[in-house]
Amino acid sequence: MSVVSGVVLCTSSAEDCSSPNGRPVLFERIQEWLAERAGPFQQLNSVEDSFGGSKHPQMFVAGGGFNHFPEDDFAAYVMSLPWQNPENVVLVIKPEEGATRVFRHENSN
């Protein structure tokens, strides 16, 4: 039986993006965490280049859908990372059943 979770991660475009592919360095650590636990095909994909409008949205956004996803472990890991702009980090997890969960740093508004 499939139990799907939708995941969206949003960060500031002001994060350190010095990784070889120009993505936030901490995003690459998240991808590594996912690969270690869910296999190489279980990654988040960057989506901000698909946004409408005439300007870059000034944020980095990635998302994915996962089966039997360790929601609490993933949220704890993402929130534990040393973000440069933690007030701009938002993690949204929408389980197949139940309420959408939104995670932000404790000091964020």
PDB file of C-alpha atoms in Angstrom:
ATOM      1  CA  MET A   1       0.000   0.000   0.000  1.00  0.00           C
ATOM      2  CA  SER A   2       1.255   3.441  -0.909  1.00  0.00           C
ATOM      3  CA  VAL A   3       1.410   6.246   1.649  1.00  0.00           C
ATOM      4  CA  VAL A   4       2.544   9.402  -0.140  1.00  0.00           C
ATOM      5  CA  SER A   5       3.906  12.623   1.366  1.00  0.00           C
ATOM      6  CA  GLY A   6       4.345  15.812  -0.654  1.00  0.00           C
ATOM      7  CA  VAL A   7       7.326  17.906   0.422  1.00  0.00           C
ATOM      8  CA  VAL A   8       8.171  21.539  -0.391  1.00  0.00           C
ATOM      9  CA  LEU A   9      11.247  23.355   0.895  1.00  0.00           C
ATOM     10  CA  CYS A  10      11.604  27.110   0.511  1.00  0.00           C
ATOM     11  CA  THR A  11      14.735  29.067   1.435  1.00  0.00           C
ATOM     12  CA  SER A  12      16.144  32.491   0.769  1.00  0.00           C
ATOM     13  CA  SER A  13      18.115  32.993  -2.420  1.00  0.00           C
ATOM     14  CA  ALA A  14      20.653  34.694  -0.123  1.00  0.00           C
ATOM     15  CA  GLU A  15      21.837  31.300   1.216  1.00  0.00           C
ATOM     16  CA  ASP A  16      25.364  30.198   0.311  1.00  0.00           C
ATOM     17  CA  CYS A  17      24.971  28.890  -3.253  1.00  0.00           C
ATOM     18  CA  SER A  18      28.608  28.012  -3.837  1.00  0.00           C
ATOM     19  CA  SER A  19      27.908  24.351  -4.603  1.00  0.00           C
ATOM     20  CA  PRO A  20      29.036  23.252  -8.091  1.00  0.00           C
ATOM     21  CA  ASN A  21      25.476  23.369  -9.480  1.00  0.00           C
ATOM     22  CA  GLY A  22      24.673  26.780  -7.983  1.00  0.00           C
ATOM     23  CA  ARG A  23      22.146  25.471  -5.477  1.00  0.00           C
ATOM     24  CA  PRO A  24      22.284  26.273  -1.764  1.00  0.00           C
ATOM     25  CA  VAL A  25      25.066  24.305  -0.078  1.00  0.00           C
ATOM     26  CA  LEU A  26      22.698  23.063   2.616  1.00  0.00           C
ATOM     27  CA  PHE A  27      20.285  21.837  -0.054  1.00  0.00           C
ATOM     28  CA  GLU A  28      23.036  19.539  -1.282  1.00  0.00           C
ATOM     29  CA  ARG A  29      23.350  18.162   2.268  1.00  0.00           C
ATOM     30  CA  ILE A  30      19.597  17.536   2.268  1.00  0.00           C
ATOM     31  CA  GLN A  31      19.908  15.672  -1.029  1.00  0.00           C
ATOM     32  CA  GLU A  32      22.664  13.527   0.503  1.00  0.00           C
ATOM     33  CA  TRP A  33      20.462  12.787   3.535  1.00  0.00           C
ATOM     34  CA  LEU A  34      17.648  11.693   1.236  1.00  0.00           C
ATOM     35  CA  ALA A  35      19.968   9.519  -0.900  1.00  0.00           C
ATOM     36  CA  GLU A  36      21.325   7.774   2.190  1.00  0.00           C
ATOM     37  CA  ARG A  37      17.855   6.942   3.479  1.00  0.00           C
ATOM     38  CA  ALA A  38      15.679   6.603   0.416  1.00  0.00           C
ATOM     39  CA  GLY A  39      17.944   5.725  -2.499  1.00  0.00           C
ATOM     40  CA  PRO A  40      19.379   7.784  -5.347  1.00  0.00           C
ATOM     41  CA  PHE A  41      16.027   8.349  -7.075  1.00  0.00           C
ATOM     42  CA  GLN A  42      14.432   9.984  -4.050  1.00  0.00           C
ATOM     43  CA  GLN A  43      15.453  13.623  -4.463  1.00  0.00           C
ATOM     44  CA  LEU A  44      13.828  17.019  -4.249  1.00  0.00           C
ATOM     45  CA  ASN A  45      13.703  18.935  -7.535  1.00  0.00           C
ATOM     46  CA  SER A  46      14.201  22.673  -7.793  1.00  0.00           C
ATOM     47  CA  VAL A  47      11.031  24.348  -9.088  1.00  0.00           C
ATOM     48  CA  GLU A  48      11.491  28.114  -8.763  1.00  0.00           C
ATOM     49  CA  ASP A  49      12.463  28.385 -12.436  1.00  0.00           C
ATOM     50  CA  SER A  50       8.907  27.265 -13.270  1.00  0.00           C
ATOM     51  CA  PHE A  51       7.303  30.226 -11.501  1.00  0.00           C
ATOM     52  CA  GLY A  52       5.402  32.822 -13.488  1.00  0.00           C
ATOM     53  CA  GLY A  53       6.045  36.536 -13.486  1.00  0.00           C
ATOM     54  CA  SER A  54       8.773  38.609 -15.037  1.00  0.00           C
ATOM     55  CA  LYS A  55      11.311  38.428 -12.190  1.00  0.00           C
ATOM     56  CA  HIS A  56      13.157  35.697 -10.309  1.00  0.00           C
ATOM     57  CA  PRO A  57      11.165  35.002  -7.124  1.00  0.00           C
ATOM     58  CA  GLN A  58      14.213  35.657  -4.873  1.00  0.00           C
ATOM     59  CA  MET A  59      13.829  32.272  -3.235  1.00  0.00           C
ATOM     60  CA  PHE A  60      14.967  28.729  -3.756  1.00  0.00           C
ATOM     61  CA  VAL A  61      12.098  26.223  -3.862  1.00  0.00           C
ATOM     62  CA  ALA A  62      12.305  22.461  -4.218  1.00  0.00           C
ATOM     63  CA  GLY A  63       9.727  19.746  -3.920  1.00  0.00           C
ATOM     64  CA  GLY A  64       8.981  16.087  -4.327  1.00  0.00           C
ATOM     65  CA  GLY A  65       6.577  13.285  -3.560  1.00  0.00           C
ATOM     66  CA  PHE A  66       7.741  10.307  -1.506  1.00  0.00           C
ATOM     67  CA  ASN A  67       6.323   6.976  -0.429  1.00  0.00           C
ATOM     68  CA  HIS A  68       6.569   6.010   3.264  1.00  0.00           C
ATOM     69  CA  PHE A  69       8.536   9.184   3.962  1.00  0.00           C
ATOM     70  CA  PRO A  70      10.174   9.691   7.397  1.00  0.00           C
ATOM     71  CA  GLU A  71       8.480  13.061   7.904  1.00  0.00           C
ATOM     72  CA  ASP A  72       9.571  13.769  11.475  1.00  0.00           C
ATOM     73  CA  ASP A  73      13.179  12.695  10.912  1.00  0.00           C
ATOM     74  CA  PHE A  74      13.410  14.781   7.744  1.00  0.00           C
ATOM     75  CA  ALA A  75      11.882  17.871   9.354  1.00  0.00           C
ATOM     76  CA  ALA A  76      14.210  17.585  12.347  1.00  0.00           C
ATOM     77  CA  TYR A  77      17.219  17.299  10.033  1.00  0.00           C
ATOM     78  CA  VAL A  78      16.255  20.242   7.830  1.00  0.00           C
ATOM     79  CA  MET A  79      15.541  22.480  10.818  1.00  0.00           C
ATOM     80  CA  SER A  80      18.831  21.479  12.504  1.00  0.00           C
ATOM     81  CA  LEU A  81      20.985  22.705   9.623  1.00  0.00           C
ATOM     82  CA  PRO A  82      22.992  25.930  10.108  1.00  0.00           C
ATOM     83  CA  TRP A  83      20.972  28.115   7.718  1.00  0.00           C
ATOM     84  CA  GLN A  84      22.345  31.619   7.103  1.00  0.00           C
ATOM     85  CA  ASN A  85      18.806  32.994   6.965  1.00  0.00           C
ATOM     86  CA  PRO A  86      16.766  30.626   9.160  1.00  0.00           C
ATOM     87  CA  GLU A  87      13.843  33.056   9.238  1.00  0.00           C
ATOM     88  CA  ASN A  88      13.359  32.363   5.528  1.00  0.00           C
ATOM     89  CA  VAL A  89      13.344  28.555   5.724  1.00  0.00           C
ATOM     90  CA  VAL A  90       9.917  26.964   5.393  1.00  0.00           C
ATOM     91  CA  LEU A  91       9.321  23.236   5.088  1.00  0.00           C
ATOM     92  CA  VAL A  92       5.835  22.041   4.120  1.00  0.00           C
ATOM     93  CA  ILE A  93       4.889  18.373   4.320  1.00  0.00           C
ATOM     94  CA  LYS A  94       1.484  17.263   3.088  1.00  0.00           C
ATOM     95  CA  PRO A  95       0.776  13.664   4.067  1.00  0.00           C
ATOM     96  CA  GLU A  96      -1.621  11.674   1.930  1.00  0.00           C
ATOM     97  CA  GLU A  97      -4.047  11.724   4.831  1.00  0.00           C
ATOM     98  CA  GLY A  98      -4.238  14.314   7.542  1.00  0.00           C
ATOM     99  CA  ALA A  99      -3.303  17.927   7.893  1.00  0.00           C
ATOM    100  CA  THR A 100      -0.513  19.738   6.108  1.00  0.00           C
ATOM    101  CA  ARG A 101       2.442  20.334   8.421  1.00  0.00           C
ATOM    102  CA  VAL A 102       4.498  23.539   8.235  1.00  0.00           C
ATOM    103  CA  PHE A 103       7.916  23.753   9.871  1.00  0.00           C
ATOM    104  CA  ARG A 104       9.826  26.966  10.592  1.00  0.00           C
ATOM    105  CA  HIS A 105      12.632  27.862  12.940  1.00  0.00           C
ATOM    106  CA  GLU A 106      11.454  28.669  16.434  1.00  0.00           C
ATOM    107  CA  ASN A 107      12.730  32.245  16.194  1.00  0.00           C
ATOM    108  CA  SER A 108      10.865  32.898  12.941  1.00  0.00           C
ATOM    109  CA  ASN A 109       7.687  34.923  12.773  1.00  0.00           C
TER     110      ASN A 109
END
